Amino acid sequence: KVLGINYVPSKNGHTYYKYDAVCFATYIDYNTKQVSQWSTAQVNSNHYHEDAYICEVRHEASPKYIKQIMALDSCPEGYSEITSESVCEDAAGFLGYDYDAAKNGNSYSSNERVCYVSYLEWYAEKTTEWSKVQVNSNHYKDAAYICESKMESATSVSSAPTATSTSLNSPTSAPDSFMIQKRNVDSCPEGFSEITNTETCLTAAESLGVEYNQSYNGNGDYGEPVVCFATYIDNFGNANKLLYKSVARINSNHYAFGGWLCKKND
């Protein structure tokens, strides 16, 4: 309404499970970049090249690290390039990307040597199975700078509240406990089992401090097991530690950032 775009709730959904369901406007004019007479707003995952995200201004602390737009050799206002390999590794962990120190170097000396993530998907600019974070100068059109906020973090890691989720390395000892598996591991550890019913998935999510969204349930990737999992899990099985909020659901589209929610065996 604020932007003068017709909102059509009947178009809401999760049509293309590979991408995030977000608020966006359709049929943006290619030349003017403005909405057209056919434009509508909706929350869905089928946002294509003629569409545009609708974003909300938030008056809150900026993330410590961000990924820049692909093929743009600079950082946005308030952020700076990363040239330190140790800081680059820390940024990769924060964003949930894979850091590969073996790829560090200065392979194309005419470019600036910076921290970046490689082999992004062209349409959604998301990481692929080949994406690696590194400090090098060979950042081409399918790469994106990783940038560090110029503002000091208001809260240090040591003073952060204790996470309510439990990782693979430290499962809770309660007999009816739940845990989050490390991301991209399609199994539960010994002594735990996968969750396949909605009631238990909801209970597990609430116990672990993860939002549960039933509208994301389904079978989006046929052939993969339909289980309870949460999105945006880090390498240690922690939820809500990456750039985006973790959301639990029962589905088969548990990709690289998904971590199974597991229940302790009786």
Coordinates of N, CA, C and O in Angstrom, one line a residue, residues 83-237:
T83 N 40.8 -8.0 3.5 CA 42.0 -8.5 2.9 C 42.8 -9.4 3.9 O 43.7 -10.1 3.4
S84 N 42.4 -9.5 5.1 CA 43.0 -10.4 6.1 C 42.4 -11.8 5.9 O 41.2 -12.0 5.9
E85 N 43.2 -12.8 5.8 CA 42.8 -14.2 5.6 C 42.0 -14.7 6.9 O 41.0 -15.4 6.8
S86 N 42.5 -14.3 8.1 CA 41.8 -14.8 9.3 C 40.4 -14.1 9.4 O 39.5 -14.8 9.8
V87 N 40.3 -12.9 9.0 CA 39.0 -12.2 9.1 C 38.1 -12.8 8.0 O 36.9 -13.0 8.2
C88 N 38.7 -13.1 6.9 CA 37.9 -13.7 5.8 C 37.3 -15.1 6.2 O 36.1 -15.4 6.0
E89 N 38.1 -15.8 6.9 CA 37.6 -17.1 7.4 C 36.5 -16.9 8.4 O 35.5 -17.7 8.4
D90 N 36.7 -15.9 9.3 CA 35.6 -15.7 10.3 C 34.3 -15.2 9.6 O 33.2 -15.6 10.0
A91 N 34.5 -14.4 8.5 CA 33.3 -13.9 7.8 C 32.6 -15.1 7.1 O 31.3 -15.2 7.1
A92 N 33.4 -16.0 6.6 CA 32.8 -17.2 5.9 C 31.9 -18.0 6.9 O 30.8 -18.4 6.6
G93 N 32.5 -18.2 8.1 CA 31.7 -18.9 9.1 C 30.5 -18.2 9.5 O 29.4 -18.8 9.7
F94 N 30.5 -16.9 9.6 CA 29.4 -16.1 10.0 C 28.2 -16.2 8.9 O 27.1 -16.3 9.3
L95 N 28.6 -16.2 7.7 CA 27.6 -16.3 6.6 C 27.2 -17.7 6.2 O 26.3 -17.9 5.4
G96 N 27.9 -18.7 6.8 CA 27.6 -20.0 6.5 C 28.2 -20.5 5.2 O 27.7 -21.5 4.6
Y97 N 29.3 -19.9 4.8 CA 30.0 -20.4 3.5 C 31.2 -21.2 3.9 O 31.7 -21.2 5.0
D98 N 31.7 -21.9 2.9 CA 32.9 -22.8 3.0 C 34.1 -22.0 2.7 O 34.2 -21.4 1.6
Y99 N 35.0 -21.9 3.6 CA 36.3 -21.2 3.4 C 37.4 -22.2 3.0 O 37.5 -23.3 3.6
D100 N 38.2 -21.9 2.0 CA 39.2 -22.8 1.5 C 40.5 -22.0 1.4 O 40.8 -21.3 0.5
A101 N 41.4 -22.2 2.4 CA 42.6 -21.4 2.5 C 43.6 -21.8 1.4 O 44.4 -21.0 1.0
A102 N 43.4 -23.0 0.8 CA 44.3 -23.4 -0.3 C 44.1 -22.6 -1.5 O 45.0 -22.5 -2.4
K103 N 43.0 -21.9 -1.6 CA 42.7 -21.1 -2.8 C 43.1 -19.6 -2.6 O 43.0 -18.8 -3.6
N104 N 43.7 -19.3 -1.5 CA 44.2 -17.9 -1.3 C 45.4 -17.7 -2.2 O 46.2 -18.6 -2.5
G105 N 45.6 -16.4 -2.6 CA 46.7 -16.1 -3.4 C 46.6 -14.8 -4.1 O 45.8 -13.9 -3.6
N106 N 47.2 -14.6 -5.2 CA 47.2 -13.3 -6.0 C 47.3 -13.7 -7.4 O 48.2 -13.3 -8.1
S107 N 46.3 -14.5 -7.9 CA 46.4 -15.1 -9.2 C 46.2 -14.1 -10.4 O 46.6 -14.4 -11.5
Y108 N 45.6 -13.0 -10.1 CA 45.3 -12.0 -11.2 C 45.7 -10.6 -10.6 O 44.8 -9.9 -10.2
S109 N 46.9 -10.3 -10.7 CA 47.5 -9.2 -9.9 C 46.9 -7.8 -10.3 O 47.0 -6.9 -9.6
S110 N 46.3 -7.7 -11.5 CA 45.7 -6.4 -11.9 C 44.4 -6.1 -11.1 O 43.9 -5.0 -11.1
N111 N 43.8 -7.2 -10.4 CA 42.7 -7.0 -9.6 C 43.1 -6.8 -8.1 O 44.2 -7.3 -7.7
E112 N 42.2 -6.3 -7.3 CA 42.4 -6.1 -5.9 C 42.3 -7.5 -5.2 O 41.4 -8.3 -5.6
R113 N 43.2 -7.8 -4.3 CA 43.2 -9.1 -3.6 C 42.3 -8.9 -2.4 O 42.6 -8.2 -1.4
V114 N 41.1 -9.6 -2.4 CA 40.1 -9.4 -1.4 C 39.5 -10.7 -1.0 O 39.7 -11.7 -1.7
C115 N 38.7 -10.7 0.0 CA 37.9 -11.8 0.4 C 36.6 -11.9 -0.4 O 35.9 -10.9 -0.6
Y116 N 36.3 -13.0 -1.0 CA 35.1 -13.1 -1.9 C 34.7 -14.6 -1.9 O 35.4 -15.5 -1.5
V117 N 33.4 -14.8 -2.3 CA 32.9 -16.1 -2.5 C 32.7 -16.4 -4.0 O 32.2 -15.5 -4.7
S118 N 33.1 -17.5 -4.4 CA 33.1 -17.9 -5.9 C 31.9 -18.7 -6.3 O 31.2 -19.2 -5.5
Y119 N 31.7 -18.8 -7.6 CA 30.8 -19.7 -8.3 C 29.3 -19.6 -7.7 O 28.7 -20.5 -7.3
L120 N 28.8 -18.3 -7.7 CA 27.5 -18.1 -7.3 C 26.5 -18.4 -8.4 O 26.9 -18.3 -9.6
E121 N 25.3 -18.8 -8.1 CA 24.3 -19.1 -9.1 C 23.9 -17.8 -9.7 O 23.7 -16.8 -9.0
W122 N 23.7 -17.8 -11.0 CA 23.5 -16.5 -11.7 C 22.2 -15.9 -11.4 O 22.1 -14.7 -11.2
Y123 N 21.1 -16.7 -11.2 CA 19.8 -16.1 -11.0 C 19.6 -15.5 -9.6 O 19.3 -14.3 -9.4
A124 N 19.7 -16.4 -8.7 CA 19.4 -16.0 -7.3 C 20.7 -15.5 -6.5 O 20.6 -15.1 -5.4
E125 N 21.9 -15.6 -7.1 CA 23.1 -15.2 -6.5 C 23.4 -16.0 -5.2 O 24.0 -15.5 -4.3
K126 N 22.9 -17.2 -5.1 CA 23.2 -18.1 -4.0 C 24.4 -19.0 -4.3 O 24.8 -19.2 -5.4
T127 N 24.9 -19.5 -3.2 CA 26.1 -20.3 -3.3 C 25.7 -21.7 -4.0 O 24.6 -22.1 -3.8
T128 N 26.7 -22.3 -4.6 CA 26.5 -23.6 -5.2 C 27.4 -24.6 -4.5 O 28.2 -24.2 -3.6
E129 N 27.4 -25.8 -4.9 CA 28.3 -26.8 -4.3 C 29.7 -26.5 -4.6 O 30.6 -27.1 -3.9
W130 N 30.0 -25.7 -5.6 CA 31.4 -25.3 -5.9 C 31.9 -24.0 -5.3 O 33.1 -23.7 -5.4
S131 N 31.0 -23.3 -4.6 CA 31.3 -22.0 -4.0 C 32.4 -22.2 -2.9 O 32.2 -23.0 -2.0
K132 N 33.4 -21.3 -2.9 CA 34.4 -21.3 -1.9 C 34.7 -19.8 -1.5 O 34.8 -19.0 -2.4
V133 N 35.0 -19.6 -0.3 CA 35.4 -18.3 0.2 C 37.0 -18.3 0.2 O 37.6 -19.3 0.7
Q134 N 37.6 -17.2 -0.2 CA 39.0 -17.2 -0.3 C 39.5 -15.7 -0.4 O 38.7 -14.8 -0.6
V135 N 40.8 -15.5 -0.2 CA 41.3 -14.2 -0.4 C 42.2 -14.2 -1.6 O 43.3 -14.9 -1.6
N136 N 41.8 -13.7 -2.7 CA 42.5 -13.7 -4.0 C 42.1 -12.6 -4.9 O 41.2 -11.8 -4.5
S137 N 42.8 -12.5 -6.0 CA 42.5 -11.4 -6.9 C 41.7 -11.9 -8.2 O 41.4 -11.1 -9.0
N138 N 41.5 -13.2 -8.2 CA 40.8 -13.8 -9.4 C 39.3 -13.9 -9.2 O 38.7 -14.9 -9.4
H139 N 38.7 -12.8 -8.8 CA 37.3 -12.7 -8.6 C 36.6 -12.2 -9.9 O 36.8 -11.1 -10.3
Y140 N 35.9 -13.2 -10.5 CA 35.3 -12.9 -11.8 C 33.8 -12.6 -11.7 O 33.3 -12.3 -10.6
K141 N 33.1 -12.6 -12.8 CA 31.7 -12.2 -12.8 C 30.7 -13.1 -12.0 O 29.6 -12.6 -11.7
D142 N 31.1 -14.3 -11.7 CA 30.3 -15.1 -10.9 C 30.6 -15.1 -9.4 O 30.2 -16.0 -8.6
A143 N 31.5 -14.1 -9.0 CA 31.9 -14.0 -7.6 C 31.3 -12.8 -6.9 O 30.9 -11.9 -7.6
A144 N 31.4 -12.7 -5.6 CA 30.9 -11.6 -4.9 C 31.8 -11.3 -3.7 O 32.2 -12.2 -3.0
Y145 N 32.1 -10.0 -3.5 CA 32.9 -9.6 -2.4 C 32.2 -9.9 -1.1 O 31.0 -9.9 -1.0
I146 N 33.0 -10.3 -0.1 CA 32.4 -10.4 1.3 C 33.0 -9.2 2.1 O 34.2 -8.9 2.0
C147 N 32.1 -8.4 2.7 CA 32.5 -7.2 3.3 C 32.2 -7.1 4.8 O 31.4 -7.8 5.3
E148 N 33.0 -6.3 5.4 CA 33.0 -6.2 6.9 C 32.4 -4.8 7.3 O 32.8 -3.8 6.7
S149 N 31.5 -4.8 8.3 CA 31.0 -3.5 8.7 C 32.0 -2.7 9.3 O 32.9 -3.1 10.1
K150 N 32.0 -1.4 9.1 CA 32.9 -0.4 9.6 C 32.6 -0.1 11.1 O 33.4 0.5 11.8
M151 N 31.4 -0.4 11.5 CA 30.9 -0.1 12.9 C 31.3 -1.3 13.8 O 31.2 -2.5 13.4
E152 N 31.8 -1.0 14.9 CA 32.1 -2.1 15.9 C 30.9 -2.8 16.3 O 29.8 -2.1 16.5
S153 N 30.9 -4.1 16.5 CA 29.8 -4.8 16.9 C 29.4 -4.4 18.3 O 30.3 -4.2 19.2
A154 N 28.1 -4.2 18.6 CA 27.6 -3.7 19.9 C 27.8 -4.8 20.9 O 28.0 -4.5 22.1
T155 N 27.7 -6.0 20.5 CA 27.8 -7.1 21.5 C 28.9 -8.1 21.0 O 28.8 -8.6 19.9
S156 N 29.8 -8.4 21.8 CA 30.9 -9.4 21.5 C 30.3 -10.8 21.5 O 29.3 -11.1 22.1
V157 N 31.0 -11.7 20.9 CA 30.6 -13.1 20.8 C 30.6 -13.7 22.2 O 29.7 -14.5 22.6
S158 N 31.6 -13.3 23.1 CA 31.6 -13.8 24.4 C 30.5 -13.4 25.3 O 30.1 -14.1 26.3
S159 N 29.8 -12.3 25.0 CA 28.7 -11.9 25.8 C 27.4 -12.2 25.2 O 26.3 -11.8 25.7
A160 N 27.4 -12.9 24.1 CA 26.1 -13.3 23.5 C 25.4 -14.3 24.3 O 26.0 -15.1 25.1
P161 N 24.0 -14.3 24.3 CA 23.3 -15.3 25.1 C 23.5 -16.7 24.7 O 23.8 -16.9 23.5
T162 N 23.4 -17.6 25.6 CA 23.7 -19.0 25.3 C 22.6 -19.5 24.4 O 21.4 -19.3 24.6
A163 N 23.0 -20.2 23.3 CA 22.1 -20.8 22.4 C 21.2 -21.9 23.0 O 21.7 -22.6 23.8
T164 N 20.0 -21.9 22.6 CA 19.1 -23.0 23.2 C 19.2 -24.3 22.4 O 18.7 -25.3 22.9
S165 N 19.7 -24.2 21.2 CA 19.8 -25.5 20.4 C 21.0 -26.3 20.9 O 22.0 -25.8 21.5
T166 N 21.0 -27.5 20.5 CA 22.1 -28.4 20.9 C 22.7 -29.0 19.7 O 22.1 -29.5 18.8
S167 N 24.1 -29.1 19.6 CA 24.7 -29.5 18.4 C 25.1 -31.0 18.5 O 24.9 -31.6 19.5
L168 N 25.6 -31.5 17.4 CA 26.0 -32.9 17.4 C 27.0 -33.2 18.4 O 27.1 -34.3 18.9
N169 N 27.9 -32.3 18.7 CA 29.0 -32.5 19.6 C 28.5 -32.5 21.1 O 29.3 -32.9 22.0
S170 N 27.4 -32.0 21.4 CA 26.9 -31.9 22.8 C 25.4 -32.1 22.9 O 24.7 -31.1 23.3
P171 N 24.9 -33.2 22.5 CA 23.5 -33.5 22.6 C 23.0 -33.4 24.1 O 23.7 -33.8 25.0
T172 N 21.8 -32.9 24.3 CA 21.3 -32.8 25.7 C 21.0 -34.2 26.2 O 20.7 -35.1 25.5
S173 N 21.1 -34.3 27.5 CA 21.0 -35.6 28.2 C 19.6 -35.9 28.6 O 19.3 -37.0 29.1
A174 N 18.6 -35.0 28.4 CA 17.2 -35.2 28.8 C 16.7 -36.4 28.0 O 16.9 -36.5 26.8
P175 N 15.9 -37.3 28.6 CA 15.4 -38.4 27.9 C 14.5 -38.1 26.7 O 14.4 -38.9 25.7
D176 N 13.8 -37.0 26.8 CA 12.9 -36.6 25.7 C 13.4 -35.4 24.9 O 12.7 -34.6 24.3
S177 N 14.8 -35.3 24.8 CA 15.4 -34.2 24.2 C 15.5 -34.2 22.7 O 15.3 -35.3 22.1
F178 N 15.8 -33.1 22.1 CA 15.9 -32.9 20.7 C 17.3 -32.3 20.4 O 17.9 -31.6 21.3
M179 N 17.7 -32.4 19.2 CA 19.0 -31.7 18.8 C 18.9 -31.4 17.3 O 18.1 -31.9 16.6
I180 N 19.8 -30.5 16.9 CA 19.9 -30.1 15.5 C 21.2 -30.7 15.0 O 22.3 -30.5 15.5
Q181 N 21.1 -31.5 13.9 CA 22.3 -32.0 13.3 C 23.1 -30.9 12.6 O 22.5 -29.9 12.2
K182 N 24.3 -31.2 12.3 CA 25.1 -30.2 11.5 C 24.5 -30.1 10.1 O 23.9 -31.0 9.6
R183 N 24.7 -28.9 9.5 CA 24.0 -28.7 8.2 C 24.6 -29.7 7.2 O 25.8 -30.1 7.2
N184 N 23.8 -30.0 6.2 CA 24.2 -30.7 5.0 C 24.6 -32.2 5.4 O 25.3 -32.8 4.7
V185 N 24.1 -32.7 6.5 CA 24.3 -34.1 6.9 C 22.9 -34.7 6.9 O 22.1 -34.5 7.9
D186 N 22.6 -35.6 6.0 CA 21.3 -36.2 5.9 C 21.1 -37.4 6.7 O 20.9 -38.5 6.2
S187 N 21.3 -37.3 8.0 CA 21.1 -38.3 9.0 C 21.1 -37.8 10.4 O 21.4 -36.6 10.5
C188 N 20.7 -38.6 11.3 CA 20.9 -38.2 12.7 C 22.0 -39.0 13.4 O 22.3 -40.1 12.9
P189 N 22.6 -38.5 14.4 CA 23.7 -39.2 15.0 C 23.2 -40.4 15.8 O 22.0 -40.6 16.1
E190 N 24.2 -41.2 16.2 CA 23.8 -42.4 17.0 C 23.1 -42.0 18.3 O 23.5 -41.1 19.0
G191 N 22.0 -42.7 18.5 CA 21.2 -42.4 19.7 C 20.0 -41.5 19.4 O 19.2 -41.2 20.3
F192 N 20.0 -40.9 18.2 CA 18.9 -40.0 17.8 C 18.3 -40.5 16.5 O 18.9 -41.2 15.7
S193 N 17.0 -40.1 16.3 CA 16.3 -40.5 15.1 C 15.7 -39.3 14.4 O 15.4 -38.3 15.0
E194 N 15.4 -39.4 13.1 CA 14.8 -38.3 12.3 C 13.3 -38.2 12.8 O 12.7 -39.1 13.3
I195 N 12.8 -37.0 12.5 CA 11.4 -36.7 12.9 C 10.6 -36.6 11.6 O 11.0 -35.9 10.7
T196 N 9.5 -37.3 11.5 CA 8.7 -37.3 10.3 C 7.2 -36.9 10.5 O 6.5 -36.8 9.5
N197 N 6.8 -36.5 11.7 CA 5.5 -36.1 11.9 C 5.5 -34.6 12.4 O 6.4 -34.2 13.1
T198 N 4.4 -33.9 12.0 CA 4.4 -32.5 12.2 C 4.3 -32.1 13.7 O 4.9 -31.1 14.1
E199 N 3.6 -32.9 14.5 CA 3.5 -32.5 16.0 C 4.9 -32.6 16.6 O 5.2 -31.7 17.4
T200 N 5.6 -33.6 16.4 CA 6.9 -33.8 17.0 C 7.9 -32.7 16.4 O 8.7 -32.2 17.2
C201 N 7.8 -32.4 15.1 CA 8.6 -31.3 14.5 C 8.4 -30.0 15.2 O 9.3 -29.3 15.5
L202 N 7.1 -29.7 15.5 CA 6.7 -28.4 16.1 C 7.3 -28.4 17.6 O 7.9 -27.4 18.0
T203 N 7.1 -29.5 18.3 CA 7.7 -29.6 19.6 C 9.2 -29.5 19.7 O 9.7 -28.8 20.5
A204 N 9.8 -30.1 18.7 CA 11.3 -30.0 18.6 C 11.7 -28.6 18.3 O 12.7 -28.1 19.0
A205 N 11.1 -28.0 17.4 CA 11.4 -26.6 17.1 C 11.3 -25.7 18.3 O 12.2 -24.9 18.6
E206 N 10.2 -25.8 19.0 CA 9.9 -25.0 20.1 C 11.0 -25.2 21.2 O 11.5 -24.3 21.9
S207 N 11.3 -26.5 21.4 CA 12.3 -26.8 22.4 C 13.7 -26.3 22.1 O 14.4 -25.9 23.0
L208 N 14.0 -26.2 20.8 CA 15.3 -25.7 20.4 C 15.3 -24.2 20.0 O 16.4 -23.7 19.6
G209 N 14.2 -23.5 20.2 CA 14.2 -22.1 20.0 C 14.2 -21.7 18.5 O 14.7 -20.7 18.1
V210 N 13.6 -22.6 17.7 CA 13.6 -22.4 16.2 C 12.1 -22.1 15.8 O 11.2 -22.8 16.3
E211 N 11.9 -21.2 15.0 CA 10.6 -20.9 14.5 C 10.1 -22.1 13.6 O 10.9 -22.6 12.8
Y212 N 8.8 -22.5 13.7 CA 8.3 -23.5 12.9 C 7.2 -22.9 12.0 O 6.4 -22.2 12.5
N213 N 7.3 -23.2 10.7 CA 6.3 -22.7 9.7 C 5.7 -23.8 8.9 O 6.3 -24.4 8.1
Q214 N 4.5 -24.2 9.3 CA 3.8 -25.3 8.6 C 3.6 -25.1 7.2 O 3.5 -26.1 6.4
S215 N 3.5 -23.9 6.7 CA 3.2 -23.6 5.3 C 4.4 -24.0 4.4 O 4.2 -24.2 3.2
Y216 N 5.6 -24.3 5.0 CA 6.7 -24.7 4.2 C 6.8 -26.3 4.1 O 7.6 -26.8 3.5
N217 N 5.8 -27.0 4.8 CA 5.9 -28.4 4.7 C 5.5 -28.9 3.3 O 4.8 -28.2 2.6
G218 N 6.1 -30.0 2.9 CA 5.8 -30.6 1.6 C 6.8 -31.6 1.2 O 7.4 -32.3 2.0
N219 N 6.9 -31.8 -0.1 CA 7.9 -32.7 -0.7 C 8.5 -32.1 -1.9 O 8.3 -32.5 -3.0
G220 N 9.3 -31.0 -1.6 CA 9.8 -30.2 -2.7 C 10.9 -30.8 -3.5 O 11.3 -30.2 -4.6
D221 N 11.6 -31.8 -3.0 CA 12.7 -32.5 -3.8 C 12.5 -34.0 -3.7 O 13.0 -34.7 -2.9
Y222 N 11.7 -34.4 -4.7 CA 11.3 -35.9 -4.7 C 12.5 -36.8 -4.8 O 13.5 -36.5 -5.5
G223 N 12.4 -37.8 -4.0 CA 13.6 -38.8 -3.9 C 14.4 -38.6 -2.7 O 15.1 -39.5 -2.3
E224 N 14.3 -37.4 -2.1 CA 15.0 -37.1 -0.8 C 14.0 -37.4 0.4 O 12.8 -37.3 0.2
P225 N 14.6 -37.8 1.5 CA 13.7 -38.1 2.7 C 12.9 -36.9 3.1 O 13.5 -35.8 3.3
V226 N 11.6 -37.1 3.4 CA 10.8 -36.0 4.0 C 10.9 -36.0 5.5 O 10.4 -36.9 6.1
V227 N 11.6 -35.1 6.0 CA 12.0 -35.1 7.5 C 11.8 -33.6 8.0 O 11.7 -32.7 7.3
C228 N 11.8 -33.6 9.3 CA 11.9 -32.3 10.0 C 13.3 -31.7 10.0 O 14.2 -32.4 10.4
F229 N 13.4 -30.5 9.5 CA 14.7 -29.8 9.5 C 14.5 -28.3 9.6 O 13.4 -27.8 9.5
A230 N 15.6 -27.6 9.8 CA 15.6 -26.2 9.9 C 16.6 -25.6 8.9 O 17.6 -26.2 8.6
T231 N 16.3 -24.5 8.4 CA 17.1 -23.8 7.4 C 18.2 -23.0 8.1 O 18.1 -22.6 9.3
Y232 N 19.2 -22.6 7.4 CA 20.3 -21.8 7.8 C 20.9 -22.2 9.1 O 20.9 -21.5 10.2
I233 N 21.4 -23.4 9.1 CA 22.1 -24.0 10.3 C 23.6 -23.9 10.0 O 24.1 -24.1 8.9
D234 N 24.4 -23.6 11.0 CA 25.9 -23.5 10.8 C 26.6 -24.8 10.9 O 25.9 -25.9 11.0
N235 N 27.9 -24.8 10.7 CA 28.7 -26.0 10.6 C 28.6 -26.9 11.9 O 29.1 -28.0 11.9
F236 N 28.2 -26.2 13.0 CA 28.2 -26.9 14.3 C 26.8 -27.3 14.8 O 26.6 -27.7 15.9
G237 N 25.8 -27.1 14.0 CA 24.5 -27.5 14.3 C 23.7 -26.4 15.1 O 22.8 -26.7 15.9

